[in-house]
C-alpha atoms as a printed R data frame, in Angstrom:
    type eleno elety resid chain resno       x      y       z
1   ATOM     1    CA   UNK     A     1  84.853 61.612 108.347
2   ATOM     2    CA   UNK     A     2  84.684 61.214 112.350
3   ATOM     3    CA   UNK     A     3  85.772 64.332 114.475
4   ATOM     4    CA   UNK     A     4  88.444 63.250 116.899
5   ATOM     5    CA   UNK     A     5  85.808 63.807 119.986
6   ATOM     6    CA   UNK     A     6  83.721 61.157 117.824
7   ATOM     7    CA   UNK     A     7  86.257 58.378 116.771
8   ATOM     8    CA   UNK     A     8  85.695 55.810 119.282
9   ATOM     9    CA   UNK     A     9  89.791 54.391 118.644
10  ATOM    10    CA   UNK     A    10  90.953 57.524 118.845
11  ATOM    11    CA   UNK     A    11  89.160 58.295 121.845
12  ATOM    12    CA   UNK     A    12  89.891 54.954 123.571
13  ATOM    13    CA   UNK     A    13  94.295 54.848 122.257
14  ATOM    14    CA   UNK     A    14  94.980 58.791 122.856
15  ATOM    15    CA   UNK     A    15  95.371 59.150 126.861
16  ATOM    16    CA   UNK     A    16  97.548 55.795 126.607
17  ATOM    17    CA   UNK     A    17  99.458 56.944 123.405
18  ATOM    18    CA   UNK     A    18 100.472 60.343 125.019
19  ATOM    19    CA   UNK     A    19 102.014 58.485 128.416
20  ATOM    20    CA   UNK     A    20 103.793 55.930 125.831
21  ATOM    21    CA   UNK     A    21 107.353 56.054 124.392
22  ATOM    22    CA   UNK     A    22 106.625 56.587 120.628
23  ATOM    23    CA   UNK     A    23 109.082 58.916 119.196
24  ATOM    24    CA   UNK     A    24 106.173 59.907 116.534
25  ATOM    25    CA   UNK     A    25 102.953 61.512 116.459
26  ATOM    26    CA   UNK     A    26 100.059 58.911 116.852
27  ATOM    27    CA   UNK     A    27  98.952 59.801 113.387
28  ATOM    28    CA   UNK     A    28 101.905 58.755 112.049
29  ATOM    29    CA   UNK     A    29 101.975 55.950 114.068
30  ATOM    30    CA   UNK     A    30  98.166 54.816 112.625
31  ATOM    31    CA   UNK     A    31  99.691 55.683 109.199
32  ATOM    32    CA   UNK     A    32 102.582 53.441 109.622
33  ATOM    33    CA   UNK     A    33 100.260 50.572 110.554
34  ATOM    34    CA   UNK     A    34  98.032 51.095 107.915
35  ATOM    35    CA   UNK     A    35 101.255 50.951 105.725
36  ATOM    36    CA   UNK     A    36 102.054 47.606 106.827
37  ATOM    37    CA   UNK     A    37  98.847 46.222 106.920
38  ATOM    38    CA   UNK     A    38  98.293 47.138 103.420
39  ATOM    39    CA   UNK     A    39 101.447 45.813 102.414
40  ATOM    40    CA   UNK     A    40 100.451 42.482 103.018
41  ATOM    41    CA   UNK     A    41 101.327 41.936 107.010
42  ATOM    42    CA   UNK     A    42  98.406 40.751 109.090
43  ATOM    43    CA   UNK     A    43  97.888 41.558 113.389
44  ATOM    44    CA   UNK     A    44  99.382 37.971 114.067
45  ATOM    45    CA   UNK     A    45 103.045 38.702 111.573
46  ATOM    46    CA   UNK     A    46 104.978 39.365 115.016
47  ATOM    47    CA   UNK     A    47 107.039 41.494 112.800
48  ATOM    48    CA   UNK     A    48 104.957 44.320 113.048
49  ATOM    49    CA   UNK     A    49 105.785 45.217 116.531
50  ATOM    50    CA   UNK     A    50 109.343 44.859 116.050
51  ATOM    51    CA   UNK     A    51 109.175 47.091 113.041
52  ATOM    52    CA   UNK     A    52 107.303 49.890 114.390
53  ATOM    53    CA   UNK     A    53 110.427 49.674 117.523
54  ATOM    54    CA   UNK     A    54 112.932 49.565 114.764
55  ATOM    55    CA   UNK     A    55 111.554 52.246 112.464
56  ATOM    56    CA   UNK     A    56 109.546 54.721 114.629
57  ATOM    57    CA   UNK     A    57 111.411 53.859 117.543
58  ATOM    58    CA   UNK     A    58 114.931 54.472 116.706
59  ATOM    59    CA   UNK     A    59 115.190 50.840 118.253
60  ATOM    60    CA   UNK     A    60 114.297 52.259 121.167
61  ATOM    61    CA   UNK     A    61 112.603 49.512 123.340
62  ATOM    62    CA   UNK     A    62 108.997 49.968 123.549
63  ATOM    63    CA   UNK     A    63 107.113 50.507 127.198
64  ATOM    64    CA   UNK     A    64 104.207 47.978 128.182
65  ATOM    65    CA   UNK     A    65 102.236 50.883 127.641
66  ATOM    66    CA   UNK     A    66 103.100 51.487 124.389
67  ATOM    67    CA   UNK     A    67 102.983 47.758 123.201
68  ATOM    68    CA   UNK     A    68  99.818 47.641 124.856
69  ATOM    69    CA   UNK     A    69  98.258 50.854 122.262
70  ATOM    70    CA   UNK     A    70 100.454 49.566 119.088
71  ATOM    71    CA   UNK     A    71  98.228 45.966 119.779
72  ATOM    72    CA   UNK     A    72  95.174 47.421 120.330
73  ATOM    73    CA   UNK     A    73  95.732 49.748 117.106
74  ATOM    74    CA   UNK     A    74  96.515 47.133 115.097
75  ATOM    75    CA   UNK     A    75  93.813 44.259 115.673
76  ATOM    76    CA   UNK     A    76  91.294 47.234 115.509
77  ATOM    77    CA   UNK     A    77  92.552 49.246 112.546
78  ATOM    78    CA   UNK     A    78  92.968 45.419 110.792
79  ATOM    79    CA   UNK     A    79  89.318 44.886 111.504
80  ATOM    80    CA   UNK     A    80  88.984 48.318 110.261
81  ATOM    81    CA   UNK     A    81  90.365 47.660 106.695
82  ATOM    82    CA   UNK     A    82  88.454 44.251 106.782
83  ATOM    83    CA   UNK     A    83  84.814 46.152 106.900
84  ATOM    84    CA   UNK     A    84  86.756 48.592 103.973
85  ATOM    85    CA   UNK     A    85  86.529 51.378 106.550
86  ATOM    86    CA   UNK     A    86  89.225 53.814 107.556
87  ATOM    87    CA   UNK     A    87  88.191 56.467 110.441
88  ATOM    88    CA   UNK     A    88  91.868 58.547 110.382
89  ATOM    89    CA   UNK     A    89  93.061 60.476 113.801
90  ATOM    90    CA   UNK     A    90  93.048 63.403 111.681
91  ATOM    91    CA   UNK     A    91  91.154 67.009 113.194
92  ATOM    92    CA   UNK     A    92  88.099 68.104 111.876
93  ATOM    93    CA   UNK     A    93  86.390 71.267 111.550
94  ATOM    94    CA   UNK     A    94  84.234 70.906 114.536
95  ATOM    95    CA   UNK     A    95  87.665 69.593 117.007
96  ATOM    96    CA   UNK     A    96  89.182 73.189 116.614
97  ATOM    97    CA   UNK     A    97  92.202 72.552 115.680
98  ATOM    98    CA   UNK     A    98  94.062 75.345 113.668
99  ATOM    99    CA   UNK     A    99  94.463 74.747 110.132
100 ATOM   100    CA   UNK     A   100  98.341 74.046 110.577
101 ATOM   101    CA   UNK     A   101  97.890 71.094 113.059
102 ATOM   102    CA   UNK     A   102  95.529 69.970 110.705
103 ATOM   103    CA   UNK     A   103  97.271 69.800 107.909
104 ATOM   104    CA   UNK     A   104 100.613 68.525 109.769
105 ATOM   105    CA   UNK     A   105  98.410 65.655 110.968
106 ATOM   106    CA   UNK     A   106  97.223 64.692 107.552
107 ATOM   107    CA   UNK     A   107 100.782 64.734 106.085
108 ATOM   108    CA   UNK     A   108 101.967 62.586 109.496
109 ATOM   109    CA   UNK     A   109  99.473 59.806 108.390
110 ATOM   110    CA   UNK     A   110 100.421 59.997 104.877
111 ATOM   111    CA   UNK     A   111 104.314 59.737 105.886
112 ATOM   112    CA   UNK     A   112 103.741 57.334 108.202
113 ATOM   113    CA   UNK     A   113 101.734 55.060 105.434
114 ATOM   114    CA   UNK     A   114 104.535 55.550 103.320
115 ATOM   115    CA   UNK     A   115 107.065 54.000 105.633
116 ATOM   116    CA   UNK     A   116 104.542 50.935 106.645
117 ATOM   117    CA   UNK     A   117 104.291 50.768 102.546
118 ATOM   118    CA   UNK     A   118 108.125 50.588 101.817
119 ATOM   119    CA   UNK     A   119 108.810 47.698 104.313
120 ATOM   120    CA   UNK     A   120 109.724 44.914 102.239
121 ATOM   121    CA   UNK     A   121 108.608 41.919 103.944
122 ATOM   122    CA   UNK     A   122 111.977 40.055 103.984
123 ATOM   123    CA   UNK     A   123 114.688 42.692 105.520
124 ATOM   124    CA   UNK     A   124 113.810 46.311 106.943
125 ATOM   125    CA   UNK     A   125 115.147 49.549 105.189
126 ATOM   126    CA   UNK     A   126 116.416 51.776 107.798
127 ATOM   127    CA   UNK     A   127 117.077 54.284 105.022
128 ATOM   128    CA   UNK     A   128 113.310 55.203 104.454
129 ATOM   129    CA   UNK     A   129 113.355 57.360 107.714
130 ATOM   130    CA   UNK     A   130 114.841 60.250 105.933
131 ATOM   131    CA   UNK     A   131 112.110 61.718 104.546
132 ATOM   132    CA   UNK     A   132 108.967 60.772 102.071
133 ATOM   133    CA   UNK     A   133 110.792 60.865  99.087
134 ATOM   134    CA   UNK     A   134 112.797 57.684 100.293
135 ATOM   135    CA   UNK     A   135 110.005 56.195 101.600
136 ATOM   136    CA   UNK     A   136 108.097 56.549  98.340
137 ATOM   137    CA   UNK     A   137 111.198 55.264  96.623
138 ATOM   138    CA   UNK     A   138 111.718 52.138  98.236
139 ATOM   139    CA   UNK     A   139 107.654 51.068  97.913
140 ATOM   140    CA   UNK     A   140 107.906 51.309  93.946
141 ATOM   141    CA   UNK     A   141 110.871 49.204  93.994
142 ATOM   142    CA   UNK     A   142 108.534 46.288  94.083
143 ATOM   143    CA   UNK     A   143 105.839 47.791  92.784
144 ATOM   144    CA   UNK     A   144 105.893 48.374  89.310
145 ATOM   145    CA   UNK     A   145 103.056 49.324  87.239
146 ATOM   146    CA   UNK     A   146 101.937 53.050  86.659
147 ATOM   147    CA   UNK     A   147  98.802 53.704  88.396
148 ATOM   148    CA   UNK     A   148 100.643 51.594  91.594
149 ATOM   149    CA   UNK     A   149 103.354 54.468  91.147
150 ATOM   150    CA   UNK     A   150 100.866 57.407  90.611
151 ATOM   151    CA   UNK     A   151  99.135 56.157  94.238
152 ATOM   152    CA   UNK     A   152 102.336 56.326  96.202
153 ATOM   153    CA   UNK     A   153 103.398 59.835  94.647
154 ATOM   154    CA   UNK     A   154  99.859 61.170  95.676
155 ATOM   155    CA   UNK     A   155 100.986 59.516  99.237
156 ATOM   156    CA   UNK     A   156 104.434 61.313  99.032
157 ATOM   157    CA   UNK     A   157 102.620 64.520  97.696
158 ATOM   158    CA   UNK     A   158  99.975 64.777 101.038
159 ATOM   159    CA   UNK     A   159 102.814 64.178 103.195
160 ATOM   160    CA   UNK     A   160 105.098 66.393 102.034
161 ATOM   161    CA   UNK     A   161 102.601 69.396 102.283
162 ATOM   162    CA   UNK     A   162 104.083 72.263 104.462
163 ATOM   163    CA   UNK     A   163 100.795 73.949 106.144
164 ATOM   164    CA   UNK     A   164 102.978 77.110 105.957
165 ATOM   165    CA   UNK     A   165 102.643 76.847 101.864
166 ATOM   166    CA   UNK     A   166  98.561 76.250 101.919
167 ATOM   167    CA   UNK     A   167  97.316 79.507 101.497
168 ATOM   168    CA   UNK     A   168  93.735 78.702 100.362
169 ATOM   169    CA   UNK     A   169  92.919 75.798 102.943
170 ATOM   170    CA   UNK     A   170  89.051 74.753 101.975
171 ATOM   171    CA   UNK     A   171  87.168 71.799 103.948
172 ATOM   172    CA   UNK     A   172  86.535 70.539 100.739
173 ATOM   173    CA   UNK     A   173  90.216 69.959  99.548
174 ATOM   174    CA   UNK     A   174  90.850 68.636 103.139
175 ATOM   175    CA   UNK     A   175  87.984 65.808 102.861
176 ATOM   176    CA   UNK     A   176  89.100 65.331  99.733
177 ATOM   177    CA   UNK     A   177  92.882 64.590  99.972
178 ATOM   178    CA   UNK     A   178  91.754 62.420 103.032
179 ATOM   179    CA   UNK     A   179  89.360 60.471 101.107
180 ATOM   180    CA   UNK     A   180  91.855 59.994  98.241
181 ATOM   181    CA   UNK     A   181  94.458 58.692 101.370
182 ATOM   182    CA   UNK     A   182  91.891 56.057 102.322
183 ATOM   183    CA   UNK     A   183  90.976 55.086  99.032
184 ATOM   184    CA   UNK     A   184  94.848 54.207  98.043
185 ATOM   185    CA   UNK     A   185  95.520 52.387 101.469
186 ATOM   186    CA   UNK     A   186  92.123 50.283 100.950
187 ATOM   187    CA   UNK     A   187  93.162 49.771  97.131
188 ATOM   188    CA   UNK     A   188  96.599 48.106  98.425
189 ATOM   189    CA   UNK     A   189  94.965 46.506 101.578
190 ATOM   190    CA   UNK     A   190  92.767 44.738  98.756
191 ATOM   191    CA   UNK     A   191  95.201 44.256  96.756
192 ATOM   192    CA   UNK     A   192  98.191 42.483  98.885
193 ATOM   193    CA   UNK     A   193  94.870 40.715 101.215
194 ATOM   194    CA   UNK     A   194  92.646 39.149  98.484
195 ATOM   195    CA   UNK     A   195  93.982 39.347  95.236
196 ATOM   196    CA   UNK     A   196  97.664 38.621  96.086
């Protein structure tokens, strides 16, 4: 896993995300995309930027600026899932981040996959906002069998964690549960891209 300092997108998208009009964190804004991409939308569905207006937005109309990172997320975290790569905006040890931030971060991607997961391709759910649970529940309406359903609780699971219930935060768990997180959006990616 890349540090933040070391992620080349990250480093390239942040100073632009921060002066944009995204109502979310930019991790939950990757997660999100990831979502849809795995879901079976592509960088040229021009849904995708309408979506992430609708559904992170609040329908609040999206700045230049922010159009401008959304695209450039997008095509490269496409390209990204192409190669079977995922480098998340999530801090590592050597970024300094305090174990809270860290852990908020990881459940802001997860949440944010969720709701890119649960967009049906033919209407939008505003009702998914609430929380992960929703989310979660609207992606297994159309996805049926067990181990499909066992993925997107794990999802709902890492982004429901409250960093004020982890006690015993390890590095290990941490690369674990975000391994695990780019293993199920690759699975779907594959999934919804070549075998569907």
């Amino acid at each position: 896993m890349l540090a933040l300092k070391q992620n080349p997108l990250y480093q390239s998208t942040y100073k632009s995300f921060e002066q944009s009009n995204f109502e979310e964190s930019i991790q939950t804004v990757q997660g999100f995309i990831l979502g849809l991409l795995a879901q079976g939308l592509n960088s040229s569905d021009n849904a995708s930027l309408k979506l992430a207006q609708e559904i992170l937005n609040n329908d609040t109309p999206l700045t230049g600026k922010s159009i401008a990172v959304f695209t450039t997320l997008l095509l490269e975290l496409e390209r990204d899932l192409k190669q079977n790569k995922i480098h998340f905006f999530l801090p590592q040890a050597e970024d300094q981040v305090n174990q809270d931030q860290r852990l908020k971060a990881l459940g802001d991607t997860a949440y944010g996959a969720l709701l890119g997961l649960s967009i049906p391709q033919h209407k939008i759910p505003f009702n998914v906002m609430a929380d992960p649970k929703a989310a979660k529940e609207q992606a297994m309406k159309s996805k049926t069998d067990r181990y499909t359903r066992e993925r997107l609780e794990m999802l709902e699971q890492i982004a429901n964690i409250d960093p004020e219930d982890v006690k015993d935060f390890s590095e290990e768990d941490y690369e674990l549960v975000t391994t695990e997180m780019g293993a199920i959006i690759s699975e779907f990616y594959t999934k919804n891209h070549i075998h569907g």
